[in-house]
mmCIF file of N, CA and C in Angstrom:
data_model
loop_
_atom_site.group_PDB
_atom_site.id
_atom_site.type_symbol
_atom_site.label_atom_id
_atom_site.label_comp_id
_atom_site.label_asym_id
_atom_site.label_seq_id
_atom_site.Cartn_x
_atom_site.Cartn_y
_atom_site.Cartn_z
ATOM 1 N N MET A 100 0.813 -1.203 0.000
ATOM 2 C CA MET A 100 0.000 0.000 0.000
ATOM 3 C C MET A 100 0.858 1.269 0.000
ATOM 4 N N PRO A 101 1.996 1.286 0.702
ATOM 5 C CA PRO A 101 2.821 2.499 0.655
ATOM 6 C C PRO A 101 3.298 2.829 -0.764
ATOM 7 N N ILE A 102 3.552 1.806 -1.565
ATOM 8 C CA ILE A 102 3.991 2.048 -2.941
ATOM 9 C C ILE A 102 2.867 2.708 -3.734
ATOM 10 N N LEU A 103 1.641 2.234 -3.531
ATOM 11 C CA LEU A 103 0.488 2.827 -4.215
ATOM 12 C C LEU A 103 0.311 4.285 -3.804
ATOM 13 N N LEU A 104 0.408 4.560 -2.515
ATOM 14 C CA LEU A 104 0.236 5.939 -2.034
ATOM 15 C C LEU A 104 1.309 6.858 -2.605
ATOM 16 N N GLU A 105 2.531 6.358 -2.699
ATOM 17 C CA GLU A 105 3.619 7.156 -3.270
ATOM 18 C C GLU A 105 3.371 7.413 -4.758
ATOM 19 N N ALA A 106 2.899 6.391 -5.464
ATOM 20 C CA ALA A 106 2.606 6.556 -6.892
ATOM 21 C C ALA A 106 1.481 7.567 -7.101
ATOM 22 N N ILE A 107 0.463 7.508 -6.254
ATOM 23 C CA ILE A 107 -0.647 8.464 -6.351
ATOM 24 C C ILE A 107 -0.134 9.882 -6.136
ATOM 25 N N LYS A 108 0.726 10.044 -5.155
ATOM 26 C CA LYS A 108 1.291 11.369 -4.854
ATOM 27 C C LYS A 108 2.095 11.896 -6.047
ATOM 28 N N GLU A 109 2.894 11.018 -6.655
ATOM 29 C CA GLU A 109 3.686 11.433 -7.815
ATOM 30 C C GLU A 109 2.789 11.795 -9.000
ATOM 31 N N LEU A 110 1.724 11.025 -9.191
ATOM 32 C CA LEU A 110 0.807 11.326 -10.294
ATOM 33 C C LEU A 110 0.109 12.665 -10.085
ATOM 34 N N LYS A 111 -0.312 12.926 -8.863
ATOM 35 C CA LYS A 111 -1.001 14.193 -8.578
ATOM 36 C C LYS A 111 -0.076 15.392 -8.773
ATOM 37 N N ASN A 112 1.211 15.207 -8.499
ATOM 38 C CA ASN A 112 2.174 16.300 -8.627
ATOM 39 C C ASN A 112 2.780 16.385 -10.024
ATOM 40 N N SER A 113 2.338 15.530 -10.916
ATOM 41 C CA SER A 113 2.849 15.519 -12.277
ATOM 42 C C SER A 113 2.422 16.786 -13.004
ATOM 43 N N GLY A 114 3.149 17.127 -14.023
ATOM 44 C CA GLY A 114 2.818 18.309 -14.808
ATOM 45 C C GLY A 114 1.785 18.051 -15.885
ATOM 46 N N PHE A 115 1.384 16.813 -16.053
ATOM 47 C CA PHE A 115 0.438 16.447 -17.111
ATOM 48 C C PHE A 115 -0.968 16.293 -16.544
ATOM 49 N N ALA A 116 -1.919 16.879 -17.222
ATOM 50 C CA ALA A 116 -3.306 16.877 -16.737
ATOM 51 C C ALA A 116 -3.878 15.463 -16.657
ATOM 52 N N LEU A 117 -3.579 14.626 -17.651
ATOM 53 C CA LEU A 117 -4.119 13.265 -17.642
ATOM 54 C C LEU A 117 -3.568 12.453 -16.468
ATOM 55 N N LEU A 118 -2.288 12.622 -16.179
ATOM 56 C CA LEU A 118 -1.699 11.903 -15.045
ATOM 57 C C LEU A 118 -2.254 12.417 -13.723
ATOM 58 N N GLN A 119 -2.512 13.714 -13.646
ATOM 59 C CA GLN A 119 -3.120 14.267 -12.433
ATOM 60 C C GLN A 119 -4.530 13.715 -12.239
ATOM 61 N N THR A 120 -5.272 13.576 -13.331
ATOM 62 C CA THR A 120 -6.615 12.994 -13.256
ATOM 63 C C THR A 120 -6.543 11.544 -12.802
ATOM 64 N N LEU A 121 -5.576 10.800 -13.340
ATOM 65 C CA LEU A 121 -5.393 9.412 -12.917
ATOM 66 C C LEU A 121 -5.059 9.346 -11.432
ATOM 67 N N GLY A 122 -4.189 10.233 -10.972
ATOM 68 C CA GLY A 122 -3.850 10.272 -9.550
ATOM 69 C C GLY A 122 -5.057 10.572 -8.683
ATOM 70 N N LYS A 123 -5.896 11.490 -9.133
ATOM 71 C CA LYS A 123 -7.116 11.818 -8.383
ATOM 72 C C LYS A 123 -8.057 10.617 -8.330
ATOM 73 N N THR A 124 -8.223 9.943 -9.467
ATOM 74 C CA THR A 124 -9.104 8.770 -9.521
ATOM 75 C C THR A 124 -8.591 7.668 -8.607
ATOM 76 N N LEU A 125 -7.296 7.380 -8.685
ATOM 77 C CA LEU A 125 -6.719 6.342 -7.823
ATOM 78 C C LEU A 125 -6.835 6.720 -6.351
ATOM 79 N N SER A 126 -6.695 8.002 -6.059
ATOM 80 C CA SER A 126 -6.826 8.463 -4.680
ATOM 81 C C SER A 126 -8.238 8.228 -4.155
ATOM 82 N N GLU A 127 -9.230 8.465 -5.007
ATOM 83 C CA GLU A 127 -10.620 8.254 -4.594
ATOM 84 C C GLU A 127 -10.941 6.774 -4.399
ATOM 85 N N TRP A 128 -10.236 5.901 -5.104
ATOM 86 C CA TRP A 128 -10.504 4.462 -5.049
ATOM 87 C C TRP A 128 -9.457 3.692 -4.243
ATOM 88 N N LYS A 129 -8.581 4.380 -3.526
ATOM 89 C CA LYS A 129 -7.467 3.681 -2.867
ATOM 90 C C LYS A 129 -7.931 2.670 -1.819
ATOM 91 N N ASP A 130 -9.020 2.939 -1.104
ATOM 92 C CA ASP A 130 -9.512 1.971 -0.113
ATOM 93 C C ASP A 130 -9.975 0.683 -0.793
ATOM 94 N N GLU A 131 -10.711 0.846 -1.884
ATOM 95 C CA GLU A 131 -11.202 -0.322 -2.610
ATOM 96 C C GLU A 131 -10.056 -1.113 -3.230
ATOM 97 N N ILE A 132 -9.068 -0.404 -3.771
ATOM 98 C CA ILE A 132 -7.902 -1.073 -4.356
ATOM 99 C C ILE A 132 -7.141 -1.834 -3.282
ATOM 100 N N GLY A 133 -6.974 -1.227 -2.121
ATOM 101 C CA GLY A 133 -6.297 -1.900 -1.011
ATOM 102 C C GLY A 133 -7.023 -3.149 -0.561
ATOM 103 N N ARG A 134 -8.349 -3.076 -0.488
ATOM 104 C CA ARG A 134 -9.134 -4.260 -0.105
ATOM 105 C C ARG A 134 -9.011 -5.366 -1.138
ATOM 106 N N MET A 135 -8.966 -4.981 -2.407
ATOM 107 C CA MET A 135 -8.844 -5.986 -3.460
ATOM 108 C C MET A 135 -7.550 -6.784 -3.289
ATOM 109 N N TRP A 136 -6.451 -6.118 -3.004
ATOM 110 C CA TRP A 136 -5.180 -6.820 -2.843
ATOM 111 C C TRP A 136 -5.117 -7.576 -1.533
ATOM 112 N N ARG A 137 -5.817 -7.080 -0.530
ATOM 113 C CA ARG A 137 -5.790 -7.750 0.774
ATOM 114 C C ARG A 137 -6.642 -9.010 0.787
ATOM 115 N N PHE A 138 -7.779 -8.965 0.144
ATOM 116 C CA PHE A 138 -8.720 -10.085 0.174
ATOM 117 C C PHE A 138 -8.916 -10.678 -1.215
ATOM 118 N N SER A 139 -7.840 -10.796 -1.978
ATOM 119 C CA SER A 139 -8.008 -11.260 -3.359
ATOM 120 C C SER A 139 -8.422 -12.724 -3.399
ATOM 121 N N ARG A 140 -9.451 -12.949 -4.147
ATOM 122 C CA ARG A 140 -9.957 -14.296 -4.406
ATOM 123 C C ARG A 140 -10.395 -14.317 -5.860
ATOM 124 N N ASN A 141 -10.399 -15.500 -6.422
ATOM 125 C CA ASN A 141 -10.936 -15.582 -7.773
ATOM 126 C C ASN A 141 -11.957 -16.700 -7.838
ATOM 127 N N ASN A 142 -12.686 -16.728 -8.899
ATOM 128 C CA ASN A 142 -13.738 -17.716 -9.045
ATOM 129 C C ASN A 142 -13.383 -18.737 -10.109
ATOM 130 N N GLY A 143 -12.106 -19.042 -10.254
ATOM 131 C CA GLY A 143 -11.653 -19.989 -11.263
ATOM 132 C C GLY A 143 -12.242 -21.370 -11.090
ATOM 133 N N ILE A 144 -12.365 -21.834 -9.863
ATOM 134 C CA ILE A 144 -12.921 -23.162 -9.612
ATOM 135 C C ILE A 144 -14.379 -23.207 -10.054
ATOM 136 N N THR A 145 -15.137 -22.190 -9.690
ATOM 137 C CA THR A 145 -16.548 -22.139 -10.081
ATOM 138 C C THR A 145 -16.695 -22.086 -11.596
ATOM 139 N N GLU A 146 -15.864 -21.275 -12.253
ATOM 140 C CA GLU A 146 -15.927 -21.191 -13.712
ATOM 141 C C GLU A 146 -15.595 -22.540 -14.343
ATOM 142 N N GLY A 147 -14.645 -23.265 -13.761
ATOM 143 C CA GLY A 147 -14.316 -24.598 -14.264
ATOM 144 C C GLY A 147 -15.480 -25.562 -14.143
ATOM 145 N N PHE A 148 -16.186 -25.502 -13.017
ATOM 146 C CA PHE A 148 -17.368 -26.349 -12.839
ATOM 147 C C PHE A 148 -18.435 -26.019 -13.884
ATOM 148 N N HIS A 149 -18.665 -24.720 -14.112
ATOM 149 C CA HIS A 149 -19.677 -24.320 -15.093
ATOM 150 C C HIS A 149 -19.302 -24.814 -16.485
ATOM 151 N N ARG A 150 -18.035 -24.709 -16.814
ATOM 152 C CA ARG A 150 -17.576 -25.170 -18.127
ATOM 153 C C ARG A 150 -17.789 -26.669 -18.278
ATOM 154 N N LYS A 151 -17.454 -27.417 -17.234
ATOM 155 C CA LYS A 151 -17.625 -28.862 -17.283
ATOM 156 C C LYS A 151 -19.101 -29.240 -17.375
ATOM 157 N N MET A 152 -19.962 -28.513 -16.662
ATOM 158 C CA MET A 152 -21.399 -28.788 -16.710
ATOM 159 C C MET A 152 -21.955 -28.526 -18.109
ATOM 160 N N LYS A 153 -21.489 -27.467 -18.762
ATOM 161 C CA LYS A 153 -21.942 -27.191 -20.122
ATOM 162 C C LYS A 153 -21.476 -28.279 -21.085
ATOM 163 N N LEU A 154 -20.267 -28.788 -20.872
ATOM 164 C CA LEU A 154 -19.769 -29.881 -21.698
ATOM 165 C C LEU A 154 -20.630 -31.130 -21.524
ATOM 166 N N ILE A 155 -20.994 -31.427 -20.291
ATOM 167 C CA ILE A 155 -21.863 -32.577 -20.020
ATOM 168 C C ILE A 155 -23.201 -32.385 -20.720
ATOM 169 N N GLN A 156 -23.742 -31.176 -20.667
ATOM 170 C CA GLN A 156 -25.021 -30.896 -21.335
ATOM 171 C C GLN A 156 -24.918 -31.108 -22.839
ATOM 172 N N ARG A 157 -23.822 -30.662 -23.450
ATOM 173 C CA ARG A 157 -23.656 -30.841 -24.889
ATOM 174 C C ARG A 157 -23.587 -32.321 -25.252
ATOM 175 N N ARG A 158 -22.866 -33.089 -24.454
ATOM 176 C CA ARG A 158 -22.726 -34.518 -24.737
ATOM 177 C C ARG A 158 -24.025 -35.277 -24.505
ATOM 178 N N ALA A 159 -24.858 -34.779 -23.598
ATOM 179 C CA ALA A 159 -26.086 -35.489 -23.230
ATOM 180 C C ALA A 159 -27.302 -34.919 -23.951
ATOM 181 N N TYR A 160 -27.091 -34.253 -25.073
ATOM 182 C CA TYR A 160 -28.203 -33.630 -25.786
ATOM 183 C C TYR A 160 -29.249 -34.679 -26.142
ATOM 184 N N GLY A 161 -30.487 -34.427 -25.766
ATOM 185 C CA GLY A 161 -31.577 -35.331 -26.078
ATOM 186 C C GLY A 161 -31.990 -36.214 -24.918
ATOM 187 N N PHE A 162 -31.125 -36.363 -23.927
ATOM 188 C CA PHE A 162 -31.510 -37.164 -22.764
ATOM 189 C C PHE A 162 -32.506 -36.370 -21.936
ATOM 190 N N LYS A 163 -33.495 -37.054 -21.396
ATOM 191 C CA LYS A 163 -34.572 -36.364 -20.697
ATOM 192 C C LYS A 163 -34.540 -36.561 -19.189
ATOM 193 N N ASN A 164 -33.637 -37.377 -18.683
ATOM 194 C CA ASN A 164 -33.619 -37.696 -17.265
ATOM 195 C C ASN A 164 -32.681 -36.736 -16.524
ATOM 196 N N PHE A 165 -33.258 -35.773 -15.815
ATOM 197 C CA PHE A 165 -32.459 -34.789 -15.088
ATOM 198 C C PHE A 165 -31.649 -35.435 -13.976
ATOM 199 N N GLU A 166 -32.164 -36.470 -13.352
ATOM 200 C CA GLU A 166 -31.461 -37.134 -12.246
ATOM 201 C C GLU A 166 -30.123 -37.703 -12.726
ATOM 202 N N ASN A 167 -30.107 -38.289 -13.916
ATOM 203 C CA ASN A 167 -28.845 -38.803 -14.459
ATOM 204 C C ASN A 167 -27.856 -37.667 -14.716
ATOM 205 N N TYR A 168 -28.358 -36.544 -15.220
ATOM 206 C CA TYR A 168 -27.505 -35.373 -15.440
ATOM 207 C C TYR A 168 -26.923 -34.883 -14.118
ATOM 208 N N ARG A 169 -27.758 -34.779 -13.107
ATOM 209 C CA ARG A 169 -27.314 -34.315 -11.793
ATOM 210 C C ARG A 169 -26.239 -35.233 -11.233
ATOM 211 N N LEU A 170 -26.448 -36.533 -11.323
ATOM 212 C CA LEU A 170 -25.460 -37.485 -10.813
ATOM 213 C C LEU A 170 -24.147 -37.389 -11.587
ATOM 214 N N ARG A 171 -24.248 -37.223 -12.881
ATOM 215 C CA ARG A 171 -23.034 -37.110 -13.698
ATOM 216 C C ARG A 171 -22.245 -35.850 -13.335
ATOM 217 N N VAL A 172 -22.944 -34.746 -13.104
ATOM 218 C CA VAL A 172 -22.278 -33.506 -12.684
ATOM 219 C C VAL A 172 -21.589 -33.716 -11.342
ATOM 220 N N LYS A 173 -22.259 -34.359 -10.411
ATOM 221 C CA LYS A 173 -21.667 -34.594 -9.091
ATOM 222 C C LYS A 173 -20.407 -35.448 -9.198
ATOM 223 N N VAL A 174 -20.419 -36.439 -10.065
ATOM 224 C CA VAL A 174 -19.258 -37.320 -10.209
ATOM 225 C C VAL A 174 -18.092 -36.590 -10.868
ATOM 226 N N LEU A 175 -18.356 -35.839 -11.921
ATOM 227 C CA LEU A 175 -17.285 -35.216 -12.688
ATOM 228 C C LEU A 175 -16.788 -33.900 -12.098
ATOM 229 N N CYS A 176 -17.564 -33.258 -11.260
ATOM 230 C CA CYS A 176 -17.170 -31.949 -10.723
ATOM 231 C C CYS A 176 -16.715 -32.012 -9.270
ATOM 232 N N VAL A 177 -16.466 -33.172 -8.769
ATOM 233 C CA VAL A 177 -16.012 -33.272 -7.371
ATOM 234 C C VAL A 177 -14.564 -33.649 -7.321
#
């Protein structure tokens, strides 16, 4: 976080209007940016499950038994 604060300070003191605007924007969002780095999580596992479920659906096109689909998802996504 100290590096971010220093960068924001340098941007605000820059002679270029666009960099000053960027510094102002980052300053307004610094709490949110700090939280993002502190509590970073991603949803890669969930996205992988969704992708696998869609693949199962494509392969099972025409099958009408939802229970079999549910069981297959449970087996392949665990």
